[in-house]
PDB file of C-alpha atoms and ligand atoms in Angstrom:
ATOM      1  CA  MET A   1     111.882 186.598  96.477  1.00 69.00           C
ATOM      2  CA  HIS A   2     113.125 186.827 100.316  1.00 71.00           C
ATOM      3  CA  SER A   3     116.071 187.886 101.755  1.00 70.00           C
ATOM      4  CA  HIS A   4     117.038 184.108 102.239  1.00 77.00           C
ATOM      5  CA  ALA A   5     116.012 182.375  99.085  1.00 84.00           C
ATOM      6  CA  THR A   6     119.191 180.013  99.016  1.00 89.00           C
ATOM      7  CA  ILE A   7     118.119 176.469  97.626  1.00 91.00           C
ATOM      8  CA  ASN A   8     121.518 174.568  97.860  1.00 90.00           C
ATOM      9  CA  TYR A   9     122.550 173.865 100.855  1.00 95.00           C
ATOM     10  CA  PRO A  10     126.021 171.477 101.721  1.00 95.00           C
ATOM     11  CA  GLU A  11     125.464 167.591 103.066  1.00 96.00           C
ATOM     12  CA  TYR A  12     124.988 167.888 107.317  1.00 98.00           C
ATOM     13  CA  ILE A  13     128.009 166.177 108.397  1.00 98.00           C
ATOM     14  CA  TRP A  14     127.487 163.894 111.357  1.00 98.00           C
ATOM     15  CA  PRO A  15     130.423 162.315 113.698  1.00 97.00           C
ATOM     16  CA  ALA A  16     132.647 159.977 111.758  1.00 95.00           C
ATOM     17  CA  GLY A  17     130.946 156.296 111.133  1.00 95.00           C
ATOM     18  CA  LYS A  18     127.085 157.839 111.761  1.00 98.00           C
ATOM     19  CA  SER A  19     124.605 158.567 109.338  1.00 97.00           C
ATOM     20  CA  CYS A  20     121.925 160.195 111.102  1.00 98.00           C
ATOM     21  CA  ALA A  21     120.923 160.625 114.471  1.00 98.00           C
ATOM     22  CA  VAL A  22     117.838 159.689 116.254  1.00 98.00           C
ATOM     23  CA  VAL A  23     116.279 161.327 119.457  1.00 98.00           C
ATOM     24  CA  PHE A  24     113.337 159.738 121.594  1.00 98.00           C
ATOM     25  CA  SER A  25     111.504 162.984 122.417  1.00 98.00           C
ATOM     26  CA  LEU A  26     108.519 163.319 125.003  1.00 98.00           C
ATOM     27  CA  ASP A  27     106.210 166.070 125.169  1.00 98.00           C
ATOM     28  CA  LEU A  28     104.402 165.532 128.865  1.00 98.00           C
ATOM     29  CA  ASP A  29     101.710 167.641 128.680  1.00 98.00           C
ATOM     30  CA  ALA A  30      99.615 165.415 130.701  1.00 98.00           C
ATOM     31  CA  GLU A  31      96.263 167.430 131.387  1.00 97.00           C
ATOM     32  CA  SER A  32      97.709 170.992 130.837  1.00 97.00           C
ATOM     33  CA  PRO A  33      96.405 171.951 127.321  1.00 96.00           C
ATOM     34  CA  PHE A  34      92.771 170.716 128.266  1.00 95.00           C
ATOM     35  CA  LEU A  35      93.420 173.122 131.466  1.00 95.00           C
ATOM     36  CA  TRP A  36      94.480 176.024 129.396  1.00 95.00           C
ATOM     37  CA  MET A  37      92.104 175.591 126.632  1.00 92.00           C
ATOM     38  CA  SER A  38      89.318 175.772 129.257  1.00 92.00           C
ATOM     39  CA  ARG A  39      90.477 178.589 131.554  1.00 93.00           C
ATOM     40  CA  GLY A  40      88.089 180.926 132.884  1.00 91.00           C
ATOM     41  CA  GLN A  41      85.497 177.838 132.251  1.00 93.00           C
ATOM     42  CA  GLU A  42      84.252 176.130 134.551  1.00 92.00           C
ATOM     43  CA  ILE A  43      85.173 172.191 134.117  1.00 88.00           C
ATOM     44  CA  LYS A  44      82.429 169.667 135.362  1.00 90.00           C
ATOM     45  CA  HIS A  45      83.059 166.608 133.094  1.00 90.00           C
ATOM     46  CA  LEU A  46      86.024 163.974 133.892  1.00 95.00           C
ATOM     47  CA  GLY A  47      86.255 162.237 130.414  1.00 94.00           C
ATOM     48  CA  GLU A  48      89.098 164.298 129.219  1.00 94.00           C
ATOM     49  CA  ILE A  49      90.951 165.231 132.088  1.00 95.00           C
ATOM     50  CA  GLU A  50      91.210 161.708 133.735  1.00 97.00           C
ATOM     51  CA  GLN A  51      92.185 160.238 130.323  1.00 97.00           C
ATOM     52  CA  ARG A  52      95.413 162.444 130.313  1.00 97.00           C
ATOM     53  CA  ARG A  53      95.843 162.181 134.106  1.00 98.00           C
ATOM     54  CA  PHE A  54      96.417 158.597 132.613  1.00 98.00           C
ATOM     55  CA  GLY A  55      99.868 160.058 131.448  1.00 98.00           C
ATOM     56  CA  PRO A  56     101.851 160.961 134.798  1.00 98.00           C
ATOM     57  CA  ARG A  57      99.903 158.099 136.384  1.00 98.00           C
ATOM     58  CA  GLN A  58     100.939 155.410 134.725  1.00 98.00           C
ATOM     59  CA  GLY A  59     101.744 156.132 130.997  1.00 98.00           C
ATOM     60  CA  LEU A  60     104.909 157.989 132.099  1.00 98.00           C
ATOM     61  CA  ALA A  61     106.331 154.941 134.112  1.00 98.00           C
ATOM     62  CA  ARG A  62     105.612 152.588 131.380  1.00 98.00           C
ATOM     63  CA  VAL A  63     107.889 154.627 128.733  1.00 98.00           C
ATOM     64  CA  ALA A  64     110.687 155.325 131.313  1.00 98.00           C
ATOM     65  CA  ARG A  65     111.049 151.504 131.566  1.00 98.00           C
ATOM     66  CA  LEU A  66     110.980 150.938 128.238  1.00 98.00           C
ATOM     67  CA  PHE A  67     113.972 153.385 127.697  1.00 98.00           C
ATOM     68  CA  GLU A  68     115.819 152.021 131.022  1.00 98.00           C
ATOM     69  CA  GLU A  69     115.612 148.523 129.106  1.00 98.00           C
ATOM     70  CA  TYR A  70     117.290 149.761 126.168  1.00 98.00           C
ATOM     71  CA  ASP A  71     119.399 152.044 127.971  1.00 98.00           C
ATOM     72  CA  ILE A  72     118.051 155.025 126.019  1.00 98.00           C
ATOM     73  CA  LYS A  73     118.312 158.524 127.634  1.00 98.00           C
ATOM     74  CA  GLY A  74     115.072 161.038 126.383  1.00 98.00           C
ATOM     75  CA  SER A  75     114.451 164.161 125.813  1.00 98.00           C
ATOM     76  CA  PHE A  76     111.220 165.225 127.893  1.00 98.00           C
ATOM     77  CA  TYR A  77     109.530 168.617 127.610  1.00 98.00           C
ATOM     78  CA  VAL A  78     107.302 169.788 130.360  1.00 98.00           C
ATOM     79  CA  PRO A  79     105.297 172.074 131.004  1.00 98.00           C
ATOM     80  CA  GLY A  80     105.934 174.393 134.141  1.00 98.00           C
ATOM     81  CA  VAL A  81     102.551 173.534 135.369  1.00 98.00           C
ATOM     82  CA  VAL A  82     102.631 169.404 135.136  1.00 98.00           C
ATOM     83  CA  ALA A  83     106.224 170.279 136.686  1.00 98.00           C
ATOM     84  CA  GLU A  84     104.340 171.947 140.012  1.00 98.00           C
ATOM     85  CA  THR A  85     101.467 169.670 139.749  1.00 98.00           C
ATOM     86  CA  TYR A  86     103.568 166.707 139.997  1.00 98.00           C
ATOM     87  CA  PRO A  87     106.642 167.498 141.671  1.00 98.00           C
ATOM     88  CA  ALA A  88     107.852 164.236 142.011  1.00 98.00           C
ATOM     89  CA  LEU A  89     108.590 164.248 138.002  1.00 98.00           C
ATOM     90  CA  LEU A  90     111.394 166.331 136.744  1.00 98.00           C
ATOM     91  CA  PRO A  91     113.710 164.577 139.851  1.00 98.00           C
ATOM     92  CA  PHE A  92     112.436 161.372 138.668  1.00 98.00           C
ATOM     93  CA  LEU A  93     113.575 162.024 135.066  1.00 98.00           C
ATOM     94  CA  VAL A  94     117.106 164.030 136.206  1.00 98.00           C
ATOM     95  CA  GLU A  95     117.624 160.669 138.125  1.00 98.00           C
ATOM     96  CA  GLY A  96     116.959 158.381 135.144  1.00 98.00           C
ATOM     97  CA  GLY A  97     119.679 160.307 133.170  1.00 98.00           C
ATOM     98  CA  HIS A  98     116.991 161.609 131.024  1.00 98.00           C
ATOM     99  CA  GLU A  99     117.374 165.430 129.535  1.00 98.00           C
ATOM    100  CA  VAL A 100     114.470 167.229 130.931  1.00 98.00           C
ATOM    101  CA  ALA A 101     113.640 171.168 128.654  1.00 98.00           C
ATOM    102  CA  HIS A 102     111.203 173.770 128.857  1.00 98.00           C
ATOM    103  CA  HIS A 103     107.333 173.569 127.231  1.00 98.00           C
ATOM    104  CA  GLY A 104     105.625 176.872 128.293  1.00 98.00           C
ATOM    105  CA  TYR A 105     103.959 177.348 131.484  1.00 98.00           C
ATOM    106  CA  PHE A 106     100.671 176.274 130.932  1.00 98.00           C
ATOM    107  CA  HIS A 107     101.349 174.830 127.388  1.00 98.00           C
ATOM    108  CA  GLU A 108     100.321 178.304 126.338  1.00 97.00           C
ATOM    109  CA  ARG A 109     100.534 178.836 122.337  1.00 94.00           C
ATOM    110  CA  ILE A 110     103.380 181.456 121.972  1.00 93.00           C
ATOM    111  CA  GLU A 111     101.835 183.344 119.161  1.00 90.00           C
ATOM    112  CA  ALA A 112      98.274 183.730 120.945  1.00 91.00           C
ATOM    113  CA  ILE A 113      99.665 185.358 124.014  1.00 94.00           C
ATOM    114  CA  ALA A 114     101.042 188.755 124.248  1.00 95.00           C
ATOM    115  CA  PRO A 115     105.297 189.283 124.074  1.00 94.00           C
ATOM    116  CA  ALA A 116     105.529 189.968 127.689  1.00 96.00           C
ATOM    117  CA  GLN A 117     103.539 187.728 128.814  1.00 96.00           C
ATOM    118  CA  ALA A 118     105.544 184.632 126.812  1.00 97.00           C
ATOM    119  CA  GLU A 119     108.534 185.662 128.443  1.00 97.00           C
ATOM    120  CA  GLU A 120     106.583 185.937 132.185  1.00 98.00           C
ATOM    121  CA  TYR A 121     105.861 182.360 131.386  1.00 98.00           C
ATOM    122  CA  LEU A 122     109.462 181.194 129.951  1.00 98.00           C
ATOM    123  CA  VAL A 123     110.948 183.209 132.952  1.00 98.00           C
ATOM    124  CA  ARG A 124     108.501 181.200 135.521  1.00 98.00           C
ATOM    125  CA  ALA A 125     109.110 177.808 134.526  1.00 98.00           C
ATOM    126  CA  GLN A 126     112.604 178.681 134.054  1.00 98.00           C
ATOM    127  CA  GLU A 127     113.016 179.446 138.273  1.00 98.00           C
ATOM    128  CA  LEU A 128     110.847 176.581 138.795  1.00 98.00           C
ATOM    129  CA  PHE A 129     113.069 174.001 137.401  1.00 98.00           C
ATOM    130  CA  HIS A 130     115.851 175.499 138.951  1.00 98.00           C
ATOM    131  CA  VAL A 131     114.238 174.717 142.112  1.00 98.00           C
ATOM    132  CA  GLN A 132     113.478 170.961 141.631  1.00 98.00           C
ATOM    133  CA  THR A 133     116.527 170.580 139.533  1.00 98.00           C
ATOM    134  CA  GLY A 134     119.039 172.729 140.553  1.00 98.00           C
ATOM    135  CA  LEU A 135     119.271 172.915 136.271  1.00 98.00           C
ATOM    136  CA  LYS A 136     119.530 175.990 134.246  1.00 96.00           C
ATOM    137  CA  GLY A 137     120.291 176.936 130.725  1.00 94.00           C
ATOM    138  CA  LEU A 138     117.982 174.064 129.677  1.00 98.00           C
ATOM    139  CA  GLY A 139     116.460 173.548 126.075  1.00 98.00           C
ATOM    140  CA  HIS A 140     113.135 174.256 124.793  1.00 98.00           C
ATOM    141  CA  ARG A 141     109.923 173.006 122.939  1.00 98.00           C
ATOM    142  CA  ALA A 142     106.714 175.544 122.050  1.00 98.00           C
ATOM    143  CA  PRO A 143     103.423 174.015 122.930  1.00 97.00           C
ATOM    144  CA  SER A 144     101.728 172.848 119.237  1.00 95.00           C
ATOM    145  CA  TRP A 145     104.927 173.730 118.121  1.00 96.00           C
ATOM    146  CA  GLU A 146     104.198 177.387 116.954  1.00 95.00           C
ATOM    147  CA  MET A 147     106.743 179.962 117.144  1.00 95.00           C
ATOM    148  CA  THR A 148     107.553 183.688 116.321  1.00 94.00           C
ATOM    149  CA  ALA A 149     110.592 185.065 115.640  1.00 93.00           C
ATOM    150  CA  GLU A 150     110.383 187.754 118.602  1.00 94.00           C
ATOM    151  CA  PHE A 151     110.219 184.843 121.240  1.00 96.00           C
ATOM    152  CA  LEU A 152     113.063 182.798 119.534  1.00 96.00           C
ATOM    153  CA  ASN A 153     115.049 186.594 120.578  1.00 96.00           C
ATOM    154  CA  VAL A 154     113.564 185.889 124.179  1.00 97.00           C
ATOM    155  CA  LEU A 155     114.800 182.527 124.488  1.00 98.00           C
ATOM    156  CA  GLN A 156     118.240 183.359 123.369  1.00 97.00           C
ATOM    157  CA  ARG A 157     118.012 186.580 125.672  1.00 97.00           C
ATOM    158  CA  HIS A 158     117.119 184.326 128.741  1.00 98.00           C
ATOM    159  CA  GLY A 159     119.689 181.579 127.974  1.00 98.00           C
ATOM    160  CA  VAL A 160     118.002 178.846 126.750  1.00 98.00           C
ATOM    161  CA  LEU A 161     120.480 176.222 124.777  1.00 97.00           C
ATOM    162  CA  TYR A 162     118.210 175.143 121.543  1.00 98.00           C
ATOM    163  CA  ASP A 163     114.984 175.593 120.749  1.00 98.00           C
ATOM    164  CA  SER A 164     112.632 172.211 119.297  1.00 98.00           C
ATOM    165  CA  SER A 165     109.551 173.524 117.419  1.00 98.00           C
ATOM    166  CA  LEU A 166     109.665 173.952 113.616  1.00 98.00           C
ATOM    167  CA  MET A 167     110.954 172.089 110.743  1.00 97.00           C
ATOM    168  CA  GLY A 168     112.879 174.394 108.140  1.00 96.00           C
ATOM    169  CA  PHE A 169     115.398 171.545 107.379  1.00 97.00           C
ATOM    170  CA  ASP A 170     115.577 168.016 108.598  1.00 98.00           C
ATOM    171  CA  HIS A 171     118.659 168.173 110.428  1.00 98.00           C
ATOM    172  CA  PRO A 172     119.742 170.988 113.468  1.00 98.00           C
ATOM    173  CA  TYR A 173     119.925 174.349 112.049  1.00 98.00           C
ATOM    174  CA  GLU A 174     120.284 178.117 113.399  1.00 97.00           C
ATOM    175  CA  VAL A 175     117.032 180.531 113.255  1.00 96.00           C
ATOM    176  CA  GLU A 176     117.729 183.785 114.049  1.00 90.00           C
ATOM    177  CA  GLY A 177     120.615 182.273 116.262  1.00 93.00           C
ATOM    178  CA  LEU A 178     118.945 179.834 118.087  1.00 97.00           C
ATOM    179  CA  ILE A 179     119.745 176.239 117.399  1.00 98.00           C
ATOM    180  CA  GLU A 180     116.933 174.870 116.119  1.00 98.00           C
ATOM    181  CA  LEU A 181     116.546 170.760 116.504  1.00 98.00           C
ATOM    182  CA  PRO A 182     113.635 170.083 114.248  1.00 98.00           C
ATOM    183  CA  VAL A 183     110.583 168.160 114.385  1.00 98.00           C
ATOM    184  CA  GLN A 184     108.210 166.285 111.879  1.00 97.00           C
ATOM    185  CA  TRP A 185     104.473 165.869 112.132  1.00 97.00           C
ATOM    186  CA  THR A 186     104.693 162.161 110.362  1.00 97.00           C
ATOM    187  CA  VAL A 187     106.730 161.120 113.323  1.00 98.00           C
ATOM    188  CA  ASP A 188     104.489 162.693 116.299  1.00 98.00           C
ATOM    189  CA  ASP A 189     101.911 159.999 118.133  1.00 98.00           C
ATOM    190  CA  ALA A 190      99.399 162.789 118.496  1.00 96.00           C
ATOM    191  CA  LEU A 191      98.708 162.524 114.624  1.00 95.00           C
ATOM    192  CA  TYR A 192      97.991 158.820 114.900  1.00 96.00           C
ATOM    193  CA  PHE A 193      96.577 158.259 118.173  1.00 97.00           C
ATOM    194  CA  ARG A 194      95.310 161.171 119.758  1.00 95.00           C
ATOM    195  CA  TYR A 195      91.413 160.620 120.400  1.00 95.00           C
ATOM    196  CA  THR A 196      89.346 161.723 123.760  1.00 94.00           C
ATOM    197  CA  ASN A 197      85.659 161.941 121.851  1.00 91.00           C
ATOM    198  CA  SER A 198      85.513 165.483 121.082  1.00 86.00           C
ATOM    199  CA  ALA A 199      85.173 167.702 118.135  1.00 84.00           C
ATOM    200  CA  ARG A 200      88.854 168.321 117.960  1.00 81.00           C
ATOM    201  CA  ASP A 201      89.372 164.471 116.794  1.00 84.00           C
ATOM    202  CA  LYS A 202      90.243 164.577 113.431  1.00 79.00           C
ATOM    203  CA  THR A 203      89.956 160.546 113.272  1.00 83.00           C
ATOM    204  CA  HIS A 204      89.472 157.157 115.401  1.00 92.00           C
ATOM    205  CA  PRO A 205      93.369 155.981 116.461  1.00 95.00           C
ATOM    206  CA  ALA A 206      95.350 154.161 113.997  1.00 97.00           C
ATOM    207  CA  ASN A 207      96.383 150.706 113.634  1.00 97.00           C
ATOM    208  CA  PRO A 208     100.238 150.610 115.309  1.00 98.00           C
ATOM    209  CA  ALA A 209     101.317 148.499 112.921  1.00 98.00           C
ATOM    210  CA  ALA A 210     100.471 150.802 110.038  1.00 98.00           C
ATOM    211  CA  VAL A 211     102.204 153.911 111.994  1.00 98.00           C
ATOM    212  CA  LEU A 212     105.015 151.488 112.916  1.00 98.00           C
ATOM    213  CA  GLU A 213     106.048 150.725 109.135  1.00 98.00           C
ATOM    214  CA  SER A 214     105.644 154.485 108.434  1.00 98.00           C
ATOM    215  CA  TRP A 215     107.884 155.306 110.998  1.00 98.00           C
ATOM    216  CA  ILE A 216     110.437 152.695 110.209  1.00 98.00           C
ATOM    217  CA  GLU A 217     110.136 154.082 106.383  1.00 98.00           C
ATOM    218  CA  GLU A 218     110.691 157.872 107.623  1.00 98.00           C
ATOM    219  CA  PHE A 219     114.213 156.520 109.740  1.00 98.00           C
ATOM    220  CA  GLU A 220     115.666 154.671 107.049  1.00 98.00           C
ATOM    221  CA  GLY A 221     114.955 157.820 105.018  1.00 98.00           C
ATOM    222  CA  MET A 222     116.846 159.544 107.069  1.00 98.00           C
ATOM    223  CA  ARG A 223     119.507 157.304 107.284  1.00 98.00           C
ATOM    224  CA  GLU A 224     119.748 157.720 103.593  1.00 97.00           C
ATOM    225  CA  CYS A 225     119.522 161.598 103.864  1.00 97.00           C
ATOM    226  CA  GLY A 226     121.704 162.182 106.616  1.00 97.00           C
ATOM    227  CA  GLY A 227     118.995 163.663 108.629  1.00 98.00           C
ATOM    228  CA  LEU A 228     117.733 163.712 112.429  1.00 98.00           C
ATOM    229  CA  PHE A 229     115.115 161.143 113.393  1.00 98.00           C
ATOM    230  CA  MET A 230     113.274 163.105 115.911  1.00 98.00           C
ATOM    231  CA  VAL A 231     110.339 161.142 117.358  1.00 98.00           C
ATOM    232  CA  THR A 232     107.761 162.646 119.423  1.00 98.00           C
ATOM    233  CA  ILE A 233     105.401 160.970 122.060  1.00 98.00           C
ATOM    234  CA  HIS A 234     103.153 162.064 124.957  1.00 98.00           C
ATOM    235  CA  ASP A 235     103.238 160.442 128.245  1.00 98.00           C
ATOM    236  CA  TRP A 236      99.180 159.908 127.959  1.00 98.00           C
ATOM    237  CA  ILE A 237      98.843 158.622 124.395  1.00 98.00           C
ATOM    238  CA  SER A 238     102.502 156.438 124.139  1.00 98.00           C
ATOM    239  CA  GLY A 239     102.124 155.053 127.332  1.00 98.00           C
ATOM    240  CA  ARG A 240      99.189 152.801 126.346  1.00 98.00           C
ATOM    241  CA  ALA A 241      99.991 149.293 125.864  1.00 98.00           C
ATOM    242  CA  GLN A 242      99.798 148.965 122.094  1.00 98.00           C
ATOM    243  CA  ARG A 243     101.943 152.059 121.689  1.00 98.00           C
ATOM    244  CA  ILE A 244     104.446 150.578 124.005  1.00 98.00           C
ATOM    245  CA  ARG A 245     104.608 147.699 121.988  1.00 98.00           C
ATOM    246  CA  MET A 246     104.821 149.152 118.818  1.00 98.00           C
ATOM    247  CA  LEU A 247     107.724 151.713 120.240  1.00 98.00           C
ATOM    248  CA  ARG A 248     109.673 148.736 121.526  1.00 98.00           C
ATOM    249  CA  LYS A 249     109.394 147.014 117.817  1.00 98.00           C
ATOM    250  CA  LEU A 250     110.715 150.457 116.426  1.00 98.00           C
ATOM    251  CA  ILE A 251     113.847 150.646 119.275  1.00 98.00           C
ATOM    252  CA  GLU A 252     114.691 146.983 118.578  1.00 98.00           C
ATOM    253  CA  HIS A 253     114.727 148.108 114.111  1.00 98.00           C
ATOM    254  CA  ILE A 254     116.799 150.815 115.357  1.00 98.00           C
ATOM    255  CA  ARG A 255     119.491 149.437 117.350  1.00 97.00           C
ATOM    256  CA  ARG A 256     120.061 146.810 114.561  1.00 98.00           C
ATOM    257  CA  CYS A 257     121.906 149.656 112.806  1.00 98.00           C
ATOM    258  CA  PRO A 258     125.218 150.348 113.770  1.00 97.00           C
ATOM    259  CA  ASP A 259     125.437 153.899 111.872  1.00 98.00           C
ATOM    260  CA  VAL A 260     123.141 155.677 114.017  1.00 98.00           C
ATOM    261  CA  TRP A 261     123.995 158.046 116.542  1.00 98.00           C
ATOM    262  CA  TRP A 262     121.583 157.570 119.824  1.00 98.00           C
ATOM    263  CA  ALA A 263     120.906 161.153 121.846  1.00 98.00           C
ATOM    264  CA  ARG A 264     119.620 163.350 123.820  1.00 98.00           C
ATOM    265  CA  ALA A 265     118.675 166.502 122.242  1.00 98.00           C
ATOM    266  CA  ASP A 266     120.422 168.589 124.473  1.00 98.00           C
ATOM    267  CA  GLU A 267     123.611 166.552 123.720  1.00 98.00           C
ATOM    268  CA  LEU A 268     123.096 167.249 120.055  1.00 98.00           C
ATOM    269  CA  ALA A 269     122.937 171.236 120.351  1.00 98.00           C
ATOM    270  CA  ALA A 270     125.733 171.006 121.898  1.00 98.00           C
ATOM    271  CA  TRP A 271     127.318 169.111 119.701  1.00 97.00           C
ATOM    272  CA  HIS A 272     126.403 171.201 116.939  1.00 98.00           C
ATOM    273  CA  GLY A 273     127.413 174.341 117.965  1.00 96.00           C
ATOM    274  CA  ASN A 274     130.911 173.083 118.120  1.00 97.00           C
ATOM    275  CA  SER A 275     130.777 171.006 114.634  1.00 98.00           C
ATOM    276  CA  ILE A 276     131.993 171.742 111.086  1.00 97.00           C
ATOM    277  CA  ASN A 277     127.717 172.470 110.750  1.00 98.00           C
ATOM    278  CA  SER A 278     127.355 175.362 113.097  1.00 97.00           C
ATOM    279  CA  LYS A 279     126.379 178.539 111.063  1.00 95.00           C
ATOM    280  CA  ARG A 280     126.000 176.467 107.666  1.00 96.00           C
ATOM    281  CA  PHE A 281     122.429 176.151 107.500  1.00 96.00           C
ATOM    282  CA  LEU A 282     121.612 179.899 109.446  1.00 94.00           C
ATOM    283  CA  VAL A 283     118.619 181.239 108.414  1.00 93.00           C
ATOM    284  CA  PRO A 284     116.730 184.560 109.896  1.00 89.00           C
ATOM    285  CA  ALA A 285     112.795 184.409 110.891  1.00 84.00           C
ATOM    286  CA  HIS A 286     111.955 187.836 109.830  1.00 71.00           C
ATOM    287  CA  SER A 287     111.892 187.882 106.363  1.00 60.00           C
ATOM    288  CA  ILE A 288     108.284 186.990 106.270  1.00 62.00           C
ATOM    289  CA  ASP A 289     106.551 188.881 102.967  1.00 63.00           C
ATOM    290  CA  THR A 290     103.141 188.151 101.640  1.00 66.00           C
ATOM    291  CA  HIS A 291     103.485 189.577  98.410  1.00 64.00           C
ATOM    292  CA  PHE A 292      99.835 191.357  98.947  1.00 63.00           C
TER     293      PHE A 292
HETATM  294 ZN1  LIG B   1     102.784 169.617 124.382  1.00 73.07          ZN
END
């Protein structure tokens, strides 16, 4: 048994008339993960970097147009280096009514670097976002969805509104005192469509019709269970034509359901903190015991 071995939690209470929430989130990685993984090496091959640069060049605009057509305000997680490389990006998103939030500086994995370094990158990203948008106190999503208890504390110390990297519940909760808006591998486009012809690829790109069916099934499940349907897509992956068509079909399906609360992640976090659910799903992050 660990220090927080509760197995019975109450149901999550959504605003009146709503049985679940839907957030469309986009991790705007562009070329940043490739550059981080290749750090210290000379890069001569153009394949993957060009494929990823399709994201900011074309993919993002296509997703933004789709969102605009359906009046969807999305949550966009942007590494500092991407905002720095494409300075028009954050102002464009804010202008469109979307949320912009942090996603590392170089798309670094939190647990793989020194804690002081992780903190320095967060501060640097916050300063850059403030210069480019005038905004402070934004949300955060960790690159590759990896996190440490220590970094959850760092986020709070630096005024971060919420984190969205973990999946300990399927609705909003608090971990180490910070609001957590859970993600889900099942509804992450990278799992199905990420393909760069490299050793990291697990399979060839999936048939979007099958993925659409799976995602609708998960959405309907979240309606039944009263959870958060947090879709995660990427500029360079879901900006491709057939995936835009798939997303349109998904959006049209969800739009037919009046009991859905469409929200940006920051709206959801602000609401959660003042709702009856606040502190009902509070867990510590430090009770990791391997028993051997
Ligand atoms: Zn990412």
